[in-house]
Tab-separated table of C-alpha atoms in Angstrom:
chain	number	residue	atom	x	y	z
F	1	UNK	CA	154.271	217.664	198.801
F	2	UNK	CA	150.626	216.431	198.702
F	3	UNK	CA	150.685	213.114	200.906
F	4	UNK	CA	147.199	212.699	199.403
F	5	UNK	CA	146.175	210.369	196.648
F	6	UNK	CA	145.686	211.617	193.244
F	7	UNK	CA	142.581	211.772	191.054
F	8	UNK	CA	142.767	211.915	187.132
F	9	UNK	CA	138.949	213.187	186.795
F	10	UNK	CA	138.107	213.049	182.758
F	11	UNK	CA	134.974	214.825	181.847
F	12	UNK	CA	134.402	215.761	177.898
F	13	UNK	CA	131.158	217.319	178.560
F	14	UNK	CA	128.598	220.009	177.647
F	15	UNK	CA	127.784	222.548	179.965
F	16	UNK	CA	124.638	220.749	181.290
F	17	UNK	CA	126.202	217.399	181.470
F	18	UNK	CA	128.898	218.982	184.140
F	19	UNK	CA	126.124	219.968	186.125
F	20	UNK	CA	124.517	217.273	186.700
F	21	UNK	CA	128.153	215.871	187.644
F	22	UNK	CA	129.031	219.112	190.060
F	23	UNK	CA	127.692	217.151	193.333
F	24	UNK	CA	130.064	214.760	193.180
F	25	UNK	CA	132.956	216.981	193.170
F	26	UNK	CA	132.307	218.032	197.334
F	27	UNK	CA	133.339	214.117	197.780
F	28	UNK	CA	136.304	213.640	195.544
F	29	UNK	CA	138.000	216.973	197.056
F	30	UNK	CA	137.113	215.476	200.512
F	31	UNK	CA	139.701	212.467	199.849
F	32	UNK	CA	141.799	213.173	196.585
F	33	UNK	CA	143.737	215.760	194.702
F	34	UNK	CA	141.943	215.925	192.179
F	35	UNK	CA	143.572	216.731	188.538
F	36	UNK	CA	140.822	217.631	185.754
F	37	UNK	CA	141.350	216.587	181.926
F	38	UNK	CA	138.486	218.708	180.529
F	39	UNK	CA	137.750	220.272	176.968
F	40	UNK	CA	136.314	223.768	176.359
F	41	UNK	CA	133.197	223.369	178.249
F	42	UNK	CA	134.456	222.350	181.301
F	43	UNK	CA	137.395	224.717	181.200
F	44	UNK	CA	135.429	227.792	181.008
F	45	UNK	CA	132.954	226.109	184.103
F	46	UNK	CA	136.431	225.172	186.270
F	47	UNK	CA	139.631	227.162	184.896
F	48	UNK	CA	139.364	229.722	187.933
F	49	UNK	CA	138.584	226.952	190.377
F	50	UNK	CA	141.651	226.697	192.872
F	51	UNK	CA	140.272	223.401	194.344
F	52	UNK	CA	141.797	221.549	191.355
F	53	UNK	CA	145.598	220.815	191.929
F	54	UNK	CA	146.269	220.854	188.255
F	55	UNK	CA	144.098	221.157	184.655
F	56	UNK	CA	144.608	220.087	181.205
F	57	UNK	CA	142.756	220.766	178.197
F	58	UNK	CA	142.124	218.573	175.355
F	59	UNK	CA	139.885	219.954	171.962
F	60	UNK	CA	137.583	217.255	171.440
F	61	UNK	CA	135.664	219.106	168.347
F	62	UNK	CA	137.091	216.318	165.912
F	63	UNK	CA	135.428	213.635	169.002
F	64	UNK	CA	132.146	215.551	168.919
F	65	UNK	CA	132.362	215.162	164.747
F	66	UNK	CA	132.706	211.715	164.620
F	67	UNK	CA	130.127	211.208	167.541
F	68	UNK	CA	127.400	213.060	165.464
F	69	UNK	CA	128.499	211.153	161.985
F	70	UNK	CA	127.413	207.859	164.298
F	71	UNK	CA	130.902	206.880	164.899
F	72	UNK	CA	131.329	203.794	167.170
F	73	UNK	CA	133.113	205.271	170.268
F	74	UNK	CA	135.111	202.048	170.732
F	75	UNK	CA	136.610	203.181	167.437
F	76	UNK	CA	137.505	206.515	168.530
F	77	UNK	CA	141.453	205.856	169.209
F	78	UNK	CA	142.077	209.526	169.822
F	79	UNK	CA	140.688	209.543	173.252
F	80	UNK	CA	142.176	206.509	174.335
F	81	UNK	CA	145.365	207.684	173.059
F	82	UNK	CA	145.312	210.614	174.846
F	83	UNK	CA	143.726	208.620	178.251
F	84	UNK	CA	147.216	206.489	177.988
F	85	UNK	CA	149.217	209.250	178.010
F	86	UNK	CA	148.204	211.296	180.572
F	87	UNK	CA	147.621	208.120	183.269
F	88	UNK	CA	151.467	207.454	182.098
F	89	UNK	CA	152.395	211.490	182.891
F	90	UNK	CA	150.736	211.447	186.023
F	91	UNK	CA	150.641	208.381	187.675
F	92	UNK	CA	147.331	208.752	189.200
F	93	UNK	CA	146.087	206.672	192.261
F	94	UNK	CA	142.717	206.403	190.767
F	95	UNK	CA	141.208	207.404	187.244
F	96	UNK	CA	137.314	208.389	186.911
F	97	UNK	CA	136.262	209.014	183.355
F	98	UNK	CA	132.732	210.703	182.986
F	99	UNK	CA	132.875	210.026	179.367
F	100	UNK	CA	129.240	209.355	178.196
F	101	UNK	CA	127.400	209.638	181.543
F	102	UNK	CA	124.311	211.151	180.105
F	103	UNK	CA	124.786	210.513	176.463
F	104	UNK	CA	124.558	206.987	175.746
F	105	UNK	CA	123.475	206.051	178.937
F	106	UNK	CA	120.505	208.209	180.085
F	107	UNK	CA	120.221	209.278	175.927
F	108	UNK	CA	120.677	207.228	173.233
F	109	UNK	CA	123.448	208.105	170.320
F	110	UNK	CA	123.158	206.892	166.867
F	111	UNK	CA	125.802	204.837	167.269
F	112	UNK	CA	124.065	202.404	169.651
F	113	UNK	CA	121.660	199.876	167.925
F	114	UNK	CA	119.426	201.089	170.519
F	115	UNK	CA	118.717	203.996	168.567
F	116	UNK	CA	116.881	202.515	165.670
F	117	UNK	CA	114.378	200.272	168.531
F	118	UNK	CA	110.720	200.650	168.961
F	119	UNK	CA	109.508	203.505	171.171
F	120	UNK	CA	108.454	201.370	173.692
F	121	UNK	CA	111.873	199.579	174.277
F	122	UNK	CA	113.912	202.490	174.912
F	123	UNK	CA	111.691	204.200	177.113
F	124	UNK	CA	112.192	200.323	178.720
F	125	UNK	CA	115.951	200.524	178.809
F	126	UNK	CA	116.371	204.535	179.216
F	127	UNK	CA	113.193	205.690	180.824
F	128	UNK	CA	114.648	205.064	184.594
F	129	UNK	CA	117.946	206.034	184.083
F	130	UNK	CA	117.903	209.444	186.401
F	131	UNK	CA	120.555	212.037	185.311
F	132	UNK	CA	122.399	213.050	188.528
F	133	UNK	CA	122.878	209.158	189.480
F	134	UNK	CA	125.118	208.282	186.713
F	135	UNK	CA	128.089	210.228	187.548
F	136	UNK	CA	127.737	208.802	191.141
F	137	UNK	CA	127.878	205.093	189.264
F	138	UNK	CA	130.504	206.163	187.169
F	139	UNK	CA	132.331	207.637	190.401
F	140	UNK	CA	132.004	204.748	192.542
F	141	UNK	CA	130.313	206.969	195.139
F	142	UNK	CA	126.953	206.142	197.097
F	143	UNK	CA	124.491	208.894	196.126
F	144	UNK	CA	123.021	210.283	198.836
F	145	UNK	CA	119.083	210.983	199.761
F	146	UNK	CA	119.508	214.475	199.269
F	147	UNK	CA	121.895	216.344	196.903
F	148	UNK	CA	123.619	219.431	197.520
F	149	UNK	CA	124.031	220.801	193.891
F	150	UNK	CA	125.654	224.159	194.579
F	151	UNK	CA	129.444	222.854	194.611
F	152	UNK	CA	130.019	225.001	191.359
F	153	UNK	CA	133.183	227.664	192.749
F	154	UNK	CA	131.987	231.175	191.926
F	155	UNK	CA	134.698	233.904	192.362
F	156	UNK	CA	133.989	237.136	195.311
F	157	UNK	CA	134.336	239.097	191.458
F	158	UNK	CA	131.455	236.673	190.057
F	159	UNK	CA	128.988	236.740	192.916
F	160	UNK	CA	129.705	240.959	193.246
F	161	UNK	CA	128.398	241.239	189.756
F	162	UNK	CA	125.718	239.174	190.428
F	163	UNK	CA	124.110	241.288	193.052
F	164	UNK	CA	124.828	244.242	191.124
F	165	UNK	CA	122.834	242.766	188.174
F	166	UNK	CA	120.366	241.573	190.801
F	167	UNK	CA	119.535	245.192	192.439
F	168	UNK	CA	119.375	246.819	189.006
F	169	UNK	CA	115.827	245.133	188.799
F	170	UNK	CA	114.551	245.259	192.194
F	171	UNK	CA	110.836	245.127	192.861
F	172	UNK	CA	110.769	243.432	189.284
F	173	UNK	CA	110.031	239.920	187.831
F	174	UNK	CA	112.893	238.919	186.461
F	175	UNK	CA	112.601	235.843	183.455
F	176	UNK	CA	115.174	234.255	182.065
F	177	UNK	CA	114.321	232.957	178.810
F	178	UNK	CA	116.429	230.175	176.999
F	179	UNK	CA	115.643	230.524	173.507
F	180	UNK	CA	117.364	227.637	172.299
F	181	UNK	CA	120.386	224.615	173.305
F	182	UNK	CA	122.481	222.644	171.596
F	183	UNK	CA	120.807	220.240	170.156
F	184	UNK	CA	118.213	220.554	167.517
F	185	UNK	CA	115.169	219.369	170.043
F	186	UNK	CA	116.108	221.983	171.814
F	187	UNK	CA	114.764	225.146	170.346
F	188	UNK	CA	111.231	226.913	171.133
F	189	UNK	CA	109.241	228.780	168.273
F	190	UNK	CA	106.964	230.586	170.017
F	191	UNK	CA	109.306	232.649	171.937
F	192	UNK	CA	107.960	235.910	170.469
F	193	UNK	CA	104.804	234.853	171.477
F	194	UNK	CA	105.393	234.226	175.084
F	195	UNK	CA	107.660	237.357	175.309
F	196	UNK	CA	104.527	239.350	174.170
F	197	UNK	CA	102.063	238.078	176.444
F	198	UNK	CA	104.459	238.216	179.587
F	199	UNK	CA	104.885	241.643	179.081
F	200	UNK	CA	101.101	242.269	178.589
F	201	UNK	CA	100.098	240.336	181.704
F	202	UNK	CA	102.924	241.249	183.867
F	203	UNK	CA	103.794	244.754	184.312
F	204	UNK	CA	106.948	243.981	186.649
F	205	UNK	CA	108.585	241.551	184.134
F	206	UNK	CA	111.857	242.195	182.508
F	207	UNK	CA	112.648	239.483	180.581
F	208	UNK	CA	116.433	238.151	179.393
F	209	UNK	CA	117.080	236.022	176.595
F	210	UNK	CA	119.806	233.863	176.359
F	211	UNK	CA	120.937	231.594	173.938
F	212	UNK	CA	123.810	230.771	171.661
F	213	UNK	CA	123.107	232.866	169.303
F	214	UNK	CA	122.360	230.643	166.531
F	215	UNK	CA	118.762	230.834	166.354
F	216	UNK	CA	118.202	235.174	166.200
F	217	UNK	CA	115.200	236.300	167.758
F	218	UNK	CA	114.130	240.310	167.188
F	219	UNK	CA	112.024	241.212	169.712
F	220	UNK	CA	112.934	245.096	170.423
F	221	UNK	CA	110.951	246.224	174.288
F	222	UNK	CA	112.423	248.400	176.844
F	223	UNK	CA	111.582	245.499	179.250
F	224	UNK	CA	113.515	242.735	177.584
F	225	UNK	CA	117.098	242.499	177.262
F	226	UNK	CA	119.229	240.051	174.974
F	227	UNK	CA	122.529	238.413	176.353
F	228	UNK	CA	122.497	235.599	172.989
F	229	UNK	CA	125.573	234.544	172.244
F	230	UNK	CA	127.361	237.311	174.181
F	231	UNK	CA	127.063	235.955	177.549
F	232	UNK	CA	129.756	234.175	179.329
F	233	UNK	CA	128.069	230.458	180.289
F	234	UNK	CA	129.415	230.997	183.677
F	235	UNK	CA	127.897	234.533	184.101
F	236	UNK	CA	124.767	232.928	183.151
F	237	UNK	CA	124.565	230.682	185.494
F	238	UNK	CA	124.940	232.903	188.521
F	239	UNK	CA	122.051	235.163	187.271
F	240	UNK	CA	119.817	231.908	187.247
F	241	UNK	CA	120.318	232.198	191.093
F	242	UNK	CA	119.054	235.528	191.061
F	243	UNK	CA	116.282	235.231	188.760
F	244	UNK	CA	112.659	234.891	189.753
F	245	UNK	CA	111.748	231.995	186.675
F	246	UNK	CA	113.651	230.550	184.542
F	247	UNK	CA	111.688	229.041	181.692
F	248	UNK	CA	112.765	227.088	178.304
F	249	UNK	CA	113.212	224.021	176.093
F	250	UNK	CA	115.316	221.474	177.513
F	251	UNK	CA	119.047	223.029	177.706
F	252	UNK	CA	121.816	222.267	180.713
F	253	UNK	CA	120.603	226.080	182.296
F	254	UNK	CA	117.624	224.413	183.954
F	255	UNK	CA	120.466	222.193	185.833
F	256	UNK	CA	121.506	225.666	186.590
F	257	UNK	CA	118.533	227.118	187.760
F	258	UNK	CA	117.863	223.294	189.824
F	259	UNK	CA	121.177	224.159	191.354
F	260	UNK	CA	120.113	227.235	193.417
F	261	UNK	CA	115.922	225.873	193.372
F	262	UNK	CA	115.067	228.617	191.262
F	263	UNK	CA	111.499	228.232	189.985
F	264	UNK	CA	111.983	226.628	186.486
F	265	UNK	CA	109.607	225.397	183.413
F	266	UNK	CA	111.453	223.438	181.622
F	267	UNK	CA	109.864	222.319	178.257
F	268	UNK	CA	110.668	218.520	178.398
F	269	UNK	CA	110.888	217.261	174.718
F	270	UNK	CA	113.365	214.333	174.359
F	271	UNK	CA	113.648	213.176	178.320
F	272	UNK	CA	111.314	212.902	181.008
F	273	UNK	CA	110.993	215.710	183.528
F	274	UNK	CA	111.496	212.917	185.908
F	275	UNK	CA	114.628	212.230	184.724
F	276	UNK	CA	115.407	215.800	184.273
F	277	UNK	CA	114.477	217.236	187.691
F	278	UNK	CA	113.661	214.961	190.311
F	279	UNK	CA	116.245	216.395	192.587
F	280	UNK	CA	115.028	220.326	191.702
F	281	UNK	CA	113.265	222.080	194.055
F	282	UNK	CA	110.714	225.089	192.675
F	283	UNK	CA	110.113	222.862	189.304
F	284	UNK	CA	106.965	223.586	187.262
F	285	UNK	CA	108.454	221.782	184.169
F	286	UNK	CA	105.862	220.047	181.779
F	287	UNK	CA	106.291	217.067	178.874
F	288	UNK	CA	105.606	217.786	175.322
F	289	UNK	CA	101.880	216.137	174.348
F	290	UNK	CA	103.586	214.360	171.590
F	291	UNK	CA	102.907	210.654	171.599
F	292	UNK	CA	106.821	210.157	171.516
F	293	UNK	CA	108.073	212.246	173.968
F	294	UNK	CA	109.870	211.307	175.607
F	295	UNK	CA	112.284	209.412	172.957
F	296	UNK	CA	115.308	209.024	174.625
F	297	UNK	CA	117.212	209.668	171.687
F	298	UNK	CA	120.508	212.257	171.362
F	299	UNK	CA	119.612	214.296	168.153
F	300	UNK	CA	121.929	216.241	166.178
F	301	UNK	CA	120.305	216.360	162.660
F	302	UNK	CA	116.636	216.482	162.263
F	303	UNK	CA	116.196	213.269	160.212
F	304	UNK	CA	117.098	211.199	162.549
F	305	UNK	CA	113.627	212.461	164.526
F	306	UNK	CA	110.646	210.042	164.710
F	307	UNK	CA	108.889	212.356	163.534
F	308	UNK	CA	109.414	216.270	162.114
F	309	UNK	CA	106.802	218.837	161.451
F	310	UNK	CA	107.139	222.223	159.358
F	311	UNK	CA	106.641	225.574	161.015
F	312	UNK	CA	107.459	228.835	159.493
F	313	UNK	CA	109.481	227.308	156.881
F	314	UNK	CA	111.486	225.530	159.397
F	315	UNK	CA	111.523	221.640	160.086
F	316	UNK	CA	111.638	220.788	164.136
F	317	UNK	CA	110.634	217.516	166.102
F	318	UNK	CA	107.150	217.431	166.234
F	319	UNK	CA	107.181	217.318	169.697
F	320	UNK	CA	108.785	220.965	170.649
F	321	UNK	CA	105.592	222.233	168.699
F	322	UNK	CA	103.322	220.296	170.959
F	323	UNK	CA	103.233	222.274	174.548
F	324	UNK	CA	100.250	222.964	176.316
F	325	UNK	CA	100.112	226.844	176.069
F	326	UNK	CA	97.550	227.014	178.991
F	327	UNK	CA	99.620	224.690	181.104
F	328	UNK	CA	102.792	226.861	180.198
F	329	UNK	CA	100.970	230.247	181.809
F	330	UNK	CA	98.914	228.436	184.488
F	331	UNK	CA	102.417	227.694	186.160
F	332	UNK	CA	104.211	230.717	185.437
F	333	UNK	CA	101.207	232.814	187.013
F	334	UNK	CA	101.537	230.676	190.062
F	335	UNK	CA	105.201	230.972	190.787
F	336	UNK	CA	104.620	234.943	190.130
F	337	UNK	CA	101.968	234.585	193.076
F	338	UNK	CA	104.388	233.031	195.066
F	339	UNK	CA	107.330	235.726	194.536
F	340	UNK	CA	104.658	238.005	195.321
F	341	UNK	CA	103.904	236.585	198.412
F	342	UNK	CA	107.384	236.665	199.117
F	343	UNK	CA	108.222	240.654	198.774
């Protein structure tokens, strides 16, 4: 027996929320044993990892409902019901609940009255709240100068395929290209466009989309493949580490691709790219022109934008329509240069 003390870590999370969480995991392993309550995100990110002494899963999709209805979450009794009973089934020595690190703290909900203030008062009260540094608040842990984000546990069977998918492109560009996230800021129009003039300009590109799957995009090219929706998240991650750009609207893969310093655009929209990747090395991201962005705000149904525009028969925050195209190529022709200097 374990002469240890035991953690009961709680983490209800999306994929990118975890991973801005992952560096504090090196220092609770260090001193506790560490039992995760997770729900389907975070199972499919740490089910395989041994470090844990024990996991449970909890199916939050009733939570997430309420949350996007504008629920209170002091009136959510189902988590703290379930909080109660596992703190009474395993008698933990200490309890660190990364419920709402990012959301509601570094991104406002509608629940919060701070949702419905003026522009300028929630970039007041959000605009220097940094992503990483919340889970270290949360944690009770001093963050340190410099972060070592790579604490995700990869199995030898996940790193093998990897470098197999790795040496099928040798000598070639490889671009990820996130087509879309979860939330409805989070999806790029022109990706046709871009995919069309990467190809033209760059003969060594292949090109990967990935996605959900919930926004389709039919682009048919011997030099672009399509892993939407069919893609374990996991799997997905790794080949961020082995991919020569990563480039997108703002989705939790750019924490992915900031875990390895993969050169990254992210297409900042609702946050800052300060507070989005600060601690990322190899980061070319850019804001949205928009006079709003950032807004700080959590959106899960387009009327609760500032303000929506049409394209192509399809509403979307004005400010995902507002990227400098020039900008956008400018920096993906100078991380090419620099993976050319490289071979």
């Amino acid at each position: 027996m374990s002469l240890r003390p035991k953690l009961l870590l709680t983490g209800y999370r999306g994929f990118g929320d975890w991973l801005y969480a992952v560096p504090i995991l090196k220092y609770l392993f260090e001193e506790y044993d560490v039992h995760l309550e997770t729900s389907r995100q975070g199972w499919e990110l740490f089910g395989d990892d041994p470090r844990f002494v024990s996991k449970t899963f909890f199916d939050v999709s009733k939570l997430h409902e309420a949350i996007m209805n504008g629920q209170p979450i002091d009136e959510l009794k189902i988590v703290h019901e379930r909080w109660d009973a596992l703190e009474k089934m395993l008698k933990p020595d200490k309890v660190i609940n990364l419920f709402r690190t990012i959301e509601s703290t570094c991104m406002i909900e509608k629940w919060q009255e701070a949702f419905y203030y003026p522009l300028k008062k929630r970039r007041e009260l959000f605009g220097d709240k940094e992503f990483y540094s919340q889970a270290f608040i949360k944690s009770g842990i001093s963050m340190p100068d410099k972060l070592d984000l790579t604490g995700l546990y990869f199995s030898p069977e996940n790193i093998k395929w990897a470098l197999d998918w790795q040496s099928q492109h040798r000598n070639q560009f490889i671009i990820m290209l996130l087509v879309n996230g979860s939330g409805f800021y989070k999806r790029y129009p022109f990706i046709s466009t871009l995919v069309s003039e990467l190809l033209q300009k760059y003969e060594e590109a292949v090109i990967y989309l990935v996605g959900d799957g919930s926004v389709p995009v039919d682009i048919k090219h011997e030099r672009v493949y399509s892993v939407l929706g069919n893609a374990p998240y996991k799997q997905v991650i790794l080949m961020t580490k082995y991919a020569n750009l990563v480039i997108g609207p703002e989705t939790g893969l750019h924490a992915a691709a900031g875990m390895w310093g993969t050169p990254k655009i992210q297409l900042c929209s609702a946050s800052s790219v300060w507070q989005l990747c600060s601690k990322h090395d190899n980061d070319y991201s850019i804001q949205s022109k928009y006079f709003c962005s950032p807004c700080h705000k959590l959106l899960y149904n387009v009327f609760d934008c500032d303000s929506v525009a049409v394209h192509n028969y399809n509403l979307y925050p004005s400010c995902i329509l507002e990227f400098d195209k020039a900008e956008i190529m400018k920096n993906i022709e100078t991380v090419y240069e620099k993976a050319l200097a490289l071979c």
